[in-house]
Short mmCIF file of C-alpha atoms and ligand atoms in Angstrom, two decimals:
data_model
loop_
_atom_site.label_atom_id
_atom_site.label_comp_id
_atom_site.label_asym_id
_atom_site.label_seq_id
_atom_site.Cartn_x
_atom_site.Cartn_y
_atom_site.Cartn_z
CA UNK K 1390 56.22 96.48 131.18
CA UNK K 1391 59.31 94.92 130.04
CA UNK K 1392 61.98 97.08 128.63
CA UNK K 1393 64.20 95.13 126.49
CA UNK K 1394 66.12 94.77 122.98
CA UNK K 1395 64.89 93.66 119.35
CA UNK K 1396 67.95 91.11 119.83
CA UNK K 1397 66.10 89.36 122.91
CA UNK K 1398 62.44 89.50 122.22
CA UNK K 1399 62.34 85.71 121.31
CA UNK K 1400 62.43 85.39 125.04
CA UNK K 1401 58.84 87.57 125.70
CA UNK K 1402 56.49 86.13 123.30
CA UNK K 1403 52.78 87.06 124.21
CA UNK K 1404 54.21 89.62 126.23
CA UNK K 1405 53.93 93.37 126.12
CA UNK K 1406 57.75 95.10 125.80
CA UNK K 1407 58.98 98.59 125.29
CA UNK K 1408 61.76 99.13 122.98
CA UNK K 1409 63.67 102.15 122.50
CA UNK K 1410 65.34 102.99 118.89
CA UNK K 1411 64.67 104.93 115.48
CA UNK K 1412 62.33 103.92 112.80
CA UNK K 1413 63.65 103.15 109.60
CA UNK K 1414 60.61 102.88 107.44
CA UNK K 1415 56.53 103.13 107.58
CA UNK K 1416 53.88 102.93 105.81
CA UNK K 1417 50.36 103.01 106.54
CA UNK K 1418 46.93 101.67 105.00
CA UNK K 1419 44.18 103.56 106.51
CA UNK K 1420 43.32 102.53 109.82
CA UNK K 1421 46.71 100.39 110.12
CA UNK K 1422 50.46 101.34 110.70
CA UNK K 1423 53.61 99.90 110.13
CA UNK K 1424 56.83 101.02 111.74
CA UNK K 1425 59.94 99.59 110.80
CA UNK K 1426 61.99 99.82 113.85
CA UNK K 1427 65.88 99.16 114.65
CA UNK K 1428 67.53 100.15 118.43
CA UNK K 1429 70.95 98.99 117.42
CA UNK K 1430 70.97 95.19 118.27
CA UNK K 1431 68.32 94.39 115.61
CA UNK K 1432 65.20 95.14 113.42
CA UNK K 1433 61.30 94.28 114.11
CA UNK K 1434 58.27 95.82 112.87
CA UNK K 1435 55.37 96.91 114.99
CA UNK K 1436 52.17 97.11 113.97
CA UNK K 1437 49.21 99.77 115.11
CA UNK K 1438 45.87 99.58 114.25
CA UNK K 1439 43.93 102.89 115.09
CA UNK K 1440 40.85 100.65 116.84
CA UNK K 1441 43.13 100.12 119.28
CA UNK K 1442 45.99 102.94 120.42
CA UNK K 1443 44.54 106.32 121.87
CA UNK K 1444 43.69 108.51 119.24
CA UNK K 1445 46.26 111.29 120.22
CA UNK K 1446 48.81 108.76 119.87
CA UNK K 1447 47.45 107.66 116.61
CA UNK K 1448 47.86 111.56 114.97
CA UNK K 1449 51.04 111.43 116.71
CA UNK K 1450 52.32 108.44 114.89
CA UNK K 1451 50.94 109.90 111.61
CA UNK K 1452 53.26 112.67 111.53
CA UNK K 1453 56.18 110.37 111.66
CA UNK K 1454 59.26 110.91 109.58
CA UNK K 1455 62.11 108.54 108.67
CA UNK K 1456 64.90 108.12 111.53
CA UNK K 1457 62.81 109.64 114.50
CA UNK K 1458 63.72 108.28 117.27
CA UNK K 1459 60.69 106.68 119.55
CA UNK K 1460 59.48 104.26 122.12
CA UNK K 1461 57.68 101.58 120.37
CA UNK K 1462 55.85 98.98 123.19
CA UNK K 1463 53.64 95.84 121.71
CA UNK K 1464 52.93 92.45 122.43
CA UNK K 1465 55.61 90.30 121.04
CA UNK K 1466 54.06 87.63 118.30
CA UNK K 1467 56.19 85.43 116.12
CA UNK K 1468 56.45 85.76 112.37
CA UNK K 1469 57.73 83.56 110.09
CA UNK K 1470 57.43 85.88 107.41
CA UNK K 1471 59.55 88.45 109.03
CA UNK K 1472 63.37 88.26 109.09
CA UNK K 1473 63.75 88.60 112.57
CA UNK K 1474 60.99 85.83 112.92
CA UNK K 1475 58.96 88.28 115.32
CA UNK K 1476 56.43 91.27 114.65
CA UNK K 1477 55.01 93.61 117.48
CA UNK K 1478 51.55 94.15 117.99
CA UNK K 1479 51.37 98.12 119.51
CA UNK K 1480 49.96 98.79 121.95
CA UNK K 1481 51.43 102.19 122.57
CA UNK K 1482 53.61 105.03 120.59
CA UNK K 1483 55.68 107.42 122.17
CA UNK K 1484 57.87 110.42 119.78
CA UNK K 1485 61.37 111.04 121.05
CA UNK K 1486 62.59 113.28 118.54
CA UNK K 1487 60.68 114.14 115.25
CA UNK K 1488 63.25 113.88 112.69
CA UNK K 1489 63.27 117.12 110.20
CA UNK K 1490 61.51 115.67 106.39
CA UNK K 1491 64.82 115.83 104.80
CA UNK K 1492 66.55 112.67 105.84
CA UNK K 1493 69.44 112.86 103.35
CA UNK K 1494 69.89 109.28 102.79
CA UNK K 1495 66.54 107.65 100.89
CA UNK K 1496 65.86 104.38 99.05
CA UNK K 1497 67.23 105.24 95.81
CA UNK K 1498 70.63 104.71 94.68
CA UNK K 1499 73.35 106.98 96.25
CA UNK K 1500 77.01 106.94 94.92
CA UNK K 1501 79.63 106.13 97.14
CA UNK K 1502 80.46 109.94 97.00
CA UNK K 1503 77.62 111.10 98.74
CA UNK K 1504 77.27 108.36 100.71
CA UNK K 1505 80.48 108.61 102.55
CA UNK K 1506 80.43 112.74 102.66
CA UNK K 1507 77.00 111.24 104.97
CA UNK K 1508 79.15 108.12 106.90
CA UNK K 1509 77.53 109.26 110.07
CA UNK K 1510 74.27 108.41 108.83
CA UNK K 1511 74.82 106.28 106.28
CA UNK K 1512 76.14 104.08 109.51
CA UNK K 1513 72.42 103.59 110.11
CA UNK K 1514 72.00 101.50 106.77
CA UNK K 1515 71.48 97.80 107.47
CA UNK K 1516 74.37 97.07 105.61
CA UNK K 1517 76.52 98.98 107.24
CA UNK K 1518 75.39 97.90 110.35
CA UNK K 1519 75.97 94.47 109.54
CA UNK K 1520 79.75 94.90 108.54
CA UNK K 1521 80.62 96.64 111.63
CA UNK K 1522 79.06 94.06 113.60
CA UNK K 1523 81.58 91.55 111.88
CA UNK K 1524 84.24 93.34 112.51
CA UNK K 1525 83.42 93.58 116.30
CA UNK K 1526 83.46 90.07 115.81
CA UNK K 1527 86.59 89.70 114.14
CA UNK K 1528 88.40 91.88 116.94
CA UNK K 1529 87.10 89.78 119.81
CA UNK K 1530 87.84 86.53 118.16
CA UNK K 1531 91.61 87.80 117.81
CA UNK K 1532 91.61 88.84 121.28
CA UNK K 1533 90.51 85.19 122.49
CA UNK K 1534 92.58 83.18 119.71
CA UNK K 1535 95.93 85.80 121.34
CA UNK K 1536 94.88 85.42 124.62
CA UNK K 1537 94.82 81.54 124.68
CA UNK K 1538 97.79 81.11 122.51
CA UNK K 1539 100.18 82.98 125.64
CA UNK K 1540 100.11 86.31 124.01
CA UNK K 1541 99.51 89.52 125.79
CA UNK K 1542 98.17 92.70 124.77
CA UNK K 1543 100.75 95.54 124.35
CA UNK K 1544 100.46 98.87 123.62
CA UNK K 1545 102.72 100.68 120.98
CA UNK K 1546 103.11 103.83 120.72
CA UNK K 1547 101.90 105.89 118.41
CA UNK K 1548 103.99 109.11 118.06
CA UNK K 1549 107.53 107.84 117.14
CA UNK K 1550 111.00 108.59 116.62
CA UNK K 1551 111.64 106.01 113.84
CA UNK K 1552 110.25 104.61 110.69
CA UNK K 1553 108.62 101.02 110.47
CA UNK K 1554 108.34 100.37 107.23
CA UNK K 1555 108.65 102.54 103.87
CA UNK K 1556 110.07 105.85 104.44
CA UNK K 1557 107.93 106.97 102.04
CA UNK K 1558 104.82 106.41 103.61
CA UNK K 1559 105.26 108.54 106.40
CA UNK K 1560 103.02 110.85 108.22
CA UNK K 1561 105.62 113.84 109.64
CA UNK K 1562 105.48 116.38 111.81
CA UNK K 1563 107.17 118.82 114.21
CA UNK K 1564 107.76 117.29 117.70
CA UNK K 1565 108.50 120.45 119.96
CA UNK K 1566 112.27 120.78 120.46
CA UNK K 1567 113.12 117.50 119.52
CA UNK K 1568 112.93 117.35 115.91
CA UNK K 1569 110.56 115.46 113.89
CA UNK K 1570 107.88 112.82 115.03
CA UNK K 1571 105.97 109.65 112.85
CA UNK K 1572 102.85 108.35 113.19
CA UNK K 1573 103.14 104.61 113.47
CA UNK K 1574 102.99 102.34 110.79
CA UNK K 1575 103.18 99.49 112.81
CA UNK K 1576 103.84 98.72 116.08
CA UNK K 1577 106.45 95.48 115.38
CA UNK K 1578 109.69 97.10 116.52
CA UNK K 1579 108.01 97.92 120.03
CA UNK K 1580 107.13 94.88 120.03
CA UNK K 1581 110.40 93.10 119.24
CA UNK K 1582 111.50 94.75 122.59
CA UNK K 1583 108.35 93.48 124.82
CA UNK K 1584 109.40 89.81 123.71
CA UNK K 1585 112.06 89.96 125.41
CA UNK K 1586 110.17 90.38 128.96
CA UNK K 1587 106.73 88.69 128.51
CA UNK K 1588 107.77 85.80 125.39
CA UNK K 1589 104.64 86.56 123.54
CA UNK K 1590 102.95 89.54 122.52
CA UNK K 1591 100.54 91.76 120.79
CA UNK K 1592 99.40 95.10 119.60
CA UNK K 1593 95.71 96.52 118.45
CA UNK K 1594 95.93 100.06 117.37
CA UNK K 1595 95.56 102.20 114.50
CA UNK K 1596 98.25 103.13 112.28
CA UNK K 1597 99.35 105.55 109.27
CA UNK K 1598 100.60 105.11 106.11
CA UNK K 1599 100.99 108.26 103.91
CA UNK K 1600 100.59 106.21 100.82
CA UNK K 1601 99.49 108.00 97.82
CA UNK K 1602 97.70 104.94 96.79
CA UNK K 1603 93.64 104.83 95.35
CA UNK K 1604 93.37 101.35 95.64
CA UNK K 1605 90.74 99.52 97.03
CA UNK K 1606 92.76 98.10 99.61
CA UNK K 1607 94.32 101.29 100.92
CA UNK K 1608 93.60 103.64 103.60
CA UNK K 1609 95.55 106.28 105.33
CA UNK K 1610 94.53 105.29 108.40
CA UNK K 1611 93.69 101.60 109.51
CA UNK K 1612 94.12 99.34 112.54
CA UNK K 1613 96.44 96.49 112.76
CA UNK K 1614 97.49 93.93 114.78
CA UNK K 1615 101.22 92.89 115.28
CA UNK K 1616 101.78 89.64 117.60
CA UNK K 1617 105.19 88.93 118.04
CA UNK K 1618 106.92 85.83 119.73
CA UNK K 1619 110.23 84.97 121.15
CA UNK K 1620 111.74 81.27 119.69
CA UNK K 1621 109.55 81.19 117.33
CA UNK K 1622 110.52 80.50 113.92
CA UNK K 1623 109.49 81.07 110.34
CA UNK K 1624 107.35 77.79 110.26
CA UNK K 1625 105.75 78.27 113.69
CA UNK K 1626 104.85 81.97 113.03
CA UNK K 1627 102.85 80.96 110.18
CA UNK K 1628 100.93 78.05 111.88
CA UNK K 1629 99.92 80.91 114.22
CA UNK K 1630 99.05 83.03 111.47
CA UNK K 1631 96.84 80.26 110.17
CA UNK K 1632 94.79 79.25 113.75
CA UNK K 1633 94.03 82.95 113.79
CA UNK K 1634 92.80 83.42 110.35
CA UNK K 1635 90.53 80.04 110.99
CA UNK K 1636 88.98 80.95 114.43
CA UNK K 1637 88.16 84.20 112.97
CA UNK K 1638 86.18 82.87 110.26
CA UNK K 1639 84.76 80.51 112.28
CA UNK K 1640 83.45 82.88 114.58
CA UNK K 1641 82.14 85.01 112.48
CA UNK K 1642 80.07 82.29 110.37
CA UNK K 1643 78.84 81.05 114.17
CA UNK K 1644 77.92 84.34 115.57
CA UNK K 1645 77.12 86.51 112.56
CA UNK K 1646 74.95 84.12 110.58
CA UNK K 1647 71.98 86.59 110.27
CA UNK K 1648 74.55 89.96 109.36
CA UNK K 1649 75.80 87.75 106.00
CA UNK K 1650 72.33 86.90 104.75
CA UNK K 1651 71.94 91.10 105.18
CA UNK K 1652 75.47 91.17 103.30
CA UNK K 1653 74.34 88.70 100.70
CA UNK K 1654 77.72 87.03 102.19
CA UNK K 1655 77.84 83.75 99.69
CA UNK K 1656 78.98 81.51 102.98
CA UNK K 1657 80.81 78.48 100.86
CA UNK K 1658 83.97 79.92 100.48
CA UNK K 1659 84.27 80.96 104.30
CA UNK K 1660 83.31 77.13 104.92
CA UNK K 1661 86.21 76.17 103.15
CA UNK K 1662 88.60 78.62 105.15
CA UNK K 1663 90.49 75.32 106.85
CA UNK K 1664 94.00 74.67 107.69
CA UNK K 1665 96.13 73.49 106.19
CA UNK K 1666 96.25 76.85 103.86
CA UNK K 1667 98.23 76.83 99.90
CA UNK K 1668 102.20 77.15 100.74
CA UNK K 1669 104.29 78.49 97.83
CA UNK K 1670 107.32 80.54 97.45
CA UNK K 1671 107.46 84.01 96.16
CA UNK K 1672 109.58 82.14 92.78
CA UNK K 1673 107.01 79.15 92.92
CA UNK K 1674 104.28 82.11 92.45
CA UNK K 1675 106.00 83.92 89.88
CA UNK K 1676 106.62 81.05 87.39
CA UNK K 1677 102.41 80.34 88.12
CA UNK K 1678 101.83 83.99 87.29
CA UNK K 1679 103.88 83.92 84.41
CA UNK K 1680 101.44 80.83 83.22
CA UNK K 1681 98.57 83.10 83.62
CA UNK K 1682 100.04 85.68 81.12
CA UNK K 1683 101.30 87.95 83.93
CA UNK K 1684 104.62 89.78 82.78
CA UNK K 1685 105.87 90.12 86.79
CA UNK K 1686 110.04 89.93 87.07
CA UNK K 1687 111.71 87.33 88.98
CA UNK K 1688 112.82 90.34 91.63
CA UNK K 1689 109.63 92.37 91.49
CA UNK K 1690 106.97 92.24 94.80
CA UNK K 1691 103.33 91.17 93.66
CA UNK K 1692 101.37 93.85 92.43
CA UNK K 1693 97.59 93.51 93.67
CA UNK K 1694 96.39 92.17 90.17
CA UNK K 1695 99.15 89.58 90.65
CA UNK K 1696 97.97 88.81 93.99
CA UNK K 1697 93.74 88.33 92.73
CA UNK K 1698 94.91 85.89 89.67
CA UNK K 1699 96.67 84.20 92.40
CA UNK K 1700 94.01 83.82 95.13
CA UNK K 1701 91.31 82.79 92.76
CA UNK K 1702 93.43 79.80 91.67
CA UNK K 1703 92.56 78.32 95.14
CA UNK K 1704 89.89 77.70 97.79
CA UNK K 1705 92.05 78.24 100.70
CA UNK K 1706 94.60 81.00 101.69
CA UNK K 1707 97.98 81.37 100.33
CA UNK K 1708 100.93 81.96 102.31
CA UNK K 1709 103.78 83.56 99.53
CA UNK K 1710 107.16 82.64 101.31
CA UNK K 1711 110.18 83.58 100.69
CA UNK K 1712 110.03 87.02 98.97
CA UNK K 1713 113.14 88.78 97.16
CA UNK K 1714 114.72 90.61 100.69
CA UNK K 1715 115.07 93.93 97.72
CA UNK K 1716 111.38 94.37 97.85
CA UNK K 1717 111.11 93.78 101.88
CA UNK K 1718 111.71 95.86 105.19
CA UNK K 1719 115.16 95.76 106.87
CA UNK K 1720 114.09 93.82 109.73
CA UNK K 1721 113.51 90.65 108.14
CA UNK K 1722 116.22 87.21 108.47
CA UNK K 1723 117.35 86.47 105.35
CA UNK K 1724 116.75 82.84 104.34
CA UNK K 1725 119.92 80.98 104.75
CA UNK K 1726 119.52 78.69 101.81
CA UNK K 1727 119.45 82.06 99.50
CA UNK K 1728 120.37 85.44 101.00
CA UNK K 1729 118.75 86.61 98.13
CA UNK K 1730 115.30 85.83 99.98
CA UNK K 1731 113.89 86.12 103.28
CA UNK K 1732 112.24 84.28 105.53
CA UNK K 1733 108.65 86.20 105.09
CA UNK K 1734 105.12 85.21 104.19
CA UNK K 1735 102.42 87.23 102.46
CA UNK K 1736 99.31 85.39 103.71
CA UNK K 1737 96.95 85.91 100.62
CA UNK K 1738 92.89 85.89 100.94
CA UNK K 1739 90.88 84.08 98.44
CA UNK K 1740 88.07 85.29 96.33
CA UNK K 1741 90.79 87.82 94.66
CA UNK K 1742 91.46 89.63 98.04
CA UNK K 1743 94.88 89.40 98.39
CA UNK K 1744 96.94 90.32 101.25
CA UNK K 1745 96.06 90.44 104.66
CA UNK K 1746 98.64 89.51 106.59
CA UNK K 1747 102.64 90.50 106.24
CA UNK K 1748 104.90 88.56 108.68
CA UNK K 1749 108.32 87.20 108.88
CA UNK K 1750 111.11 86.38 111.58
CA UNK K 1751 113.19 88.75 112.28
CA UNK K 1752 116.92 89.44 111.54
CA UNK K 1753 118.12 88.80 115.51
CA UNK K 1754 122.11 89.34 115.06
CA UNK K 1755 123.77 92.70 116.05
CA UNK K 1756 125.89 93.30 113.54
CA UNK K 1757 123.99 92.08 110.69
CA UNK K 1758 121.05 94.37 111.98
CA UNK K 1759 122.94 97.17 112.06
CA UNK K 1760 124.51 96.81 108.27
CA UNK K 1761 120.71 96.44 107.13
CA UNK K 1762 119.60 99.35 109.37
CA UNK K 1763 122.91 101.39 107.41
CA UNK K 1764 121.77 99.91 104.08
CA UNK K 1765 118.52 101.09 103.49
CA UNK K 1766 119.97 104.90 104.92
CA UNK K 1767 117.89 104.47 108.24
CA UNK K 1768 118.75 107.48 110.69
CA UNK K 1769 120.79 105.58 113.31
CA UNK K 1770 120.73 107.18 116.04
CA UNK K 1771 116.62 106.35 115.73
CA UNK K 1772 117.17 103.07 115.63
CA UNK K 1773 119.40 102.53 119.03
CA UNK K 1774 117.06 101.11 121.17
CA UNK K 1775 115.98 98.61 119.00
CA UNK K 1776 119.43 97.43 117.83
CA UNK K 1777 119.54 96.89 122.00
CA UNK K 1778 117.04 94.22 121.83
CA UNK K 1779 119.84 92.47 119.67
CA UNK K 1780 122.73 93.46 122.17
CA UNK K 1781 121.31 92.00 125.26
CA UNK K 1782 119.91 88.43 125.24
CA UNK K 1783 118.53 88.37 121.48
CA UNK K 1784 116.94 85.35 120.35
CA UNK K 1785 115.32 83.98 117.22
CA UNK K 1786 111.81 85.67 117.02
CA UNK K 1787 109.13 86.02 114.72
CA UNK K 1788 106.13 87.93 114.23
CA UNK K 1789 103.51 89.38 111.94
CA UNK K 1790 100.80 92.11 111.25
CA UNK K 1791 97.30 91.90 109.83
CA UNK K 1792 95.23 94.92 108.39
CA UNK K 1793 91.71 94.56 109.90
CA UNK K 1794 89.58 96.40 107.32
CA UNK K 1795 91.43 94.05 104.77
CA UNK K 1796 90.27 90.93 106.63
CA UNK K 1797 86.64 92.53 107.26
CA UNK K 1798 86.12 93.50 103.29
CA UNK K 1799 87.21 89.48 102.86
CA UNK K 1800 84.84 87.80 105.19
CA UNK K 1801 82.00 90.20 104.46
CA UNK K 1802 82.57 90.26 100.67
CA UNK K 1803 82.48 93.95 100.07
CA UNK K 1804 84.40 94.98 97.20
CA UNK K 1805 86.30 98.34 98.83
CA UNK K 1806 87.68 98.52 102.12
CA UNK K 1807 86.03 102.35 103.09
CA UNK K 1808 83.08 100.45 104.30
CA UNK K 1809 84.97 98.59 106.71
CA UNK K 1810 86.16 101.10 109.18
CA UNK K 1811 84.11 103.61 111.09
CA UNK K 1812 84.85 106.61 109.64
CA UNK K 1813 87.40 105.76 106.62
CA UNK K 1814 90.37 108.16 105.70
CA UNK K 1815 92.32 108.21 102.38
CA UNK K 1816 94.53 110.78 100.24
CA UNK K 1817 91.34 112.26 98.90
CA UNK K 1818 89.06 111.94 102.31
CA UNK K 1819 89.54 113.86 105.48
CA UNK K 1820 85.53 114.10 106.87
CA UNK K 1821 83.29 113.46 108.26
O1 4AD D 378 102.65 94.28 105.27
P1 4AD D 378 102.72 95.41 106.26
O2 4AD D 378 103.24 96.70 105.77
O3 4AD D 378 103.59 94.83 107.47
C1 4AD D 378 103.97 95.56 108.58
O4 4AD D 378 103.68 96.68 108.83
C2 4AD D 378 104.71 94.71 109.58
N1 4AD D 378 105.48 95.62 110.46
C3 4AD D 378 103.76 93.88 110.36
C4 4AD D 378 104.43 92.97 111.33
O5 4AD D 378 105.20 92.11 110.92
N2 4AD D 378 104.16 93.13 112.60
O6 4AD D 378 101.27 95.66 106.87
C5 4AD D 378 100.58 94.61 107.50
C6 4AD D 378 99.17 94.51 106.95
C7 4AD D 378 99.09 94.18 105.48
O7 4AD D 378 99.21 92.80 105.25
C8 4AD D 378 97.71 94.70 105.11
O8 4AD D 378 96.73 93.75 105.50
C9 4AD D 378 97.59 95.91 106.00
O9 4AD D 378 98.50 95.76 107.07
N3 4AD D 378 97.85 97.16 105.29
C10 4AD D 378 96.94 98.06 104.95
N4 4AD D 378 95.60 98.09 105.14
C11 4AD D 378 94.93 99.17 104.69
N5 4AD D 378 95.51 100.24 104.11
C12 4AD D 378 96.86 100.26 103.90
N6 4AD D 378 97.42 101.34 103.35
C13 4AD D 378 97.62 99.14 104.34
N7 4AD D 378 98.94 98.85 104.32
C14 4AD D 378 99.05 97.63 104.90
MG1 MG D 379 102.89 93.83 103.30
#
């Protein structure tokens, strides 16, 4: 008998297989039995007729309860009317574990409450199946698109002695006799300093950002990648920015074709995902915002309303360059046409997603470094290794950092982020 996965019984048709998994759903009409079956790489049904499986297997099988877990083996027919195009034909039924009668999670609406106080079994749902499966997707295509673009992987630390970003966003604690500690928001100053050895590089980790915000589009914890790149410029590091963002997409509408039709994943828009994206400036944006009755100030970062008006305006993504440097991190180069600006880009998602992707290049002179780091009341004597990296062979560089669960709620079209990372964690959400 051939023991083998839903995902590859197109290649044992007429055959008899054994498949290994949970059942999802049943139902039964007399001397007949359905089993709706799932073991992780897919979904098939099997059908038993009582004629013709052992009649202790048969009472066996009509004690079942939703998400046992079983041995299901059949002859492999195909079926057009089935979505996986196949149906089993049983031939024998085997109980791993009965599952108790009080499966918490049923057919009938749940609200989002309940359903993530149950995220380790609501992870079972087709749905949510499907959206982790893109983002597995999403992570290896990033790796490949990295990998052949000269980038290697880095790690960053996590526990650190400095702040990335906000300083208001920070997770704190006590770090034995040497003061305090931060989670990491981002890995982009450690990687400012691995440039300078290996030219390109990136990171793939989670970070932290103590944010009290209940958006959407926020989570305490989340995973981001930072690449960052040595002589590359503000141009270049968005061309980067966009190859990624296209092989992505790509990838996912070659390889995870039947996980949209499960998501109901309308696939035009991703079609249109091509280079070259929308370029504007941050003031270019703001007079268009203005048009659309938006009351946004000349000096003021885009709120997420500001960024949805934007991104439905277009089929493509937007890069927003050039944002006021008040409303940006220390790090970034000022533009030298206005050292009001900097040389940044938000790259914006369409569909009314909105950001996905902060970048910029990076101030690279000592001394101006240092008066930014003093600015903004940065703890100094935090920041001396990385005002190093501009003592001792600094050159121009450039880099930027994308929030994965943003870029998975895009491509899969699902409205909140929560249901794009494993187990999700926000102000109000600590379990399971
Ligand atoms: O724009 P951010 O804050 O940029 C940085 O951290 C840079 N150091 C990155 C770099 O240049 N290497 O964050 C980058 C991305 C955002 O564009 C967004 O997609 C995501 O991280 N992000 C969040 N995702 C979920 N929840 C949050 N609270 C997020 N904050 C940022
Ligand atoms: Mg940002």
């Amino acid at each position: 008998m051939k023991k083998t996965f839903v995902s590859d019984i197109k290649d044992s048709v007429g055959q008899e297989v054994e498949l290994k998994g949970w059942v999802y759903n049943f139902r039964s009409s007399g001397k007949i039995f359905f089993v709706q079956f799932r073991d992780g790489t897919g979904r098939v049904q099997t059908v038993y007729s009582a004629a013709e499986l052992p009649e202790e297997q048969w009472n066996i099988l009509n004690q079942l309860r939703f998400e046992s877990s079983v041995i299901v083996r059949g002859i492999v027919k195909e079926e057009l009317r089935a979505p996986s195009g196949f149906e089993l034909q049983g031939t024998s039924f085997e109980m791993i574990q009965l599952a108790p009668d009080d499966y918490p999670i049923g057919k009938k609406e749940h609200g989002p409450d309940f359903l993530l106080d149950h995220r380790h079994l609501w992870l079972r749902s087709e749905r949510q199946w499907a959206i982790q499966r893109i983002r597995n997707t999403i992570i290896n295509a990033t790796y490949a698109y990295l990998n052949e673009n000269g980038f290697i992987k880095f790690d960053a630390p996590i526990l650190t002695p400095n702040v990335c970003e906000g300083t208001t966003e920070l997770f704190e604690m006590d770090y034995f006799d040497l003061g305090k500690a931060y989670l990491s928001q981002s890995g982009q100053l450690y990687l400012e300093a691995a440039i300078m050895s290996f030219g390109r590089v990136f990171d793939f980790g989670p970070v932290f950002r103590a944010e009290k915000s209940k958006t959407r589009r926020h989570l305490t914890e989340f995973w981001m990648m930072d690449a960052e790149a040595a002589f590359v410029n503000h141009e270049e590091n968005m061309q980067i920015q966009e190859g990624l963002i296209c092989r992505i997409v790509q990838d996912v509408l070659e390889k995870n074709r039947k996980e949209l039709v499960v998501l109901e994943r309308d696939v035009v828009p991703l079609e249109k995902v091509q280079a070259p994206f929308v370029h504007m400036t941050h003031a270019e944006a703001v007079a268009k915002l203005h048009e659309f009755g938006s009351d946004i100030g000349d000096m003021d970062d885009l709120g997420a309303d500001d960024e949805t008006i934007l991104t439905k305006q277009y089929d493509r993504p937007i890069f927003v360059e050039k944002y006021p440097a008040v409303v940006k991190a220390f790090y970034m180069k000022r533009d030298p046409l206005d050292p009001n600006y900097v040389l940044n880009a938000d790259l914006l998602a369409p569909e009314g997603y909105g950001e996905i992707i902060g970048g910029s290049q990076r101030e690279d002179d000592y001394e101006v470094l240092l008066a930014r780091i003093k600015e903004h009341h940065l703890p100094l004597e935090a920041f001396h290794w990385y005002l190093d990296t501009r003592k001792y062979g600094s050159v121009p560089h450039s880099g930027f950092g994308y929030g994965l669960e943003r870029i998975v709620a895009w491509v899969c079209g699902v409205p909140h982020i929560r249901e794009t990372i494993p187990f999700p964690r926000m102000i109000t959400r600590l379990t399971p």
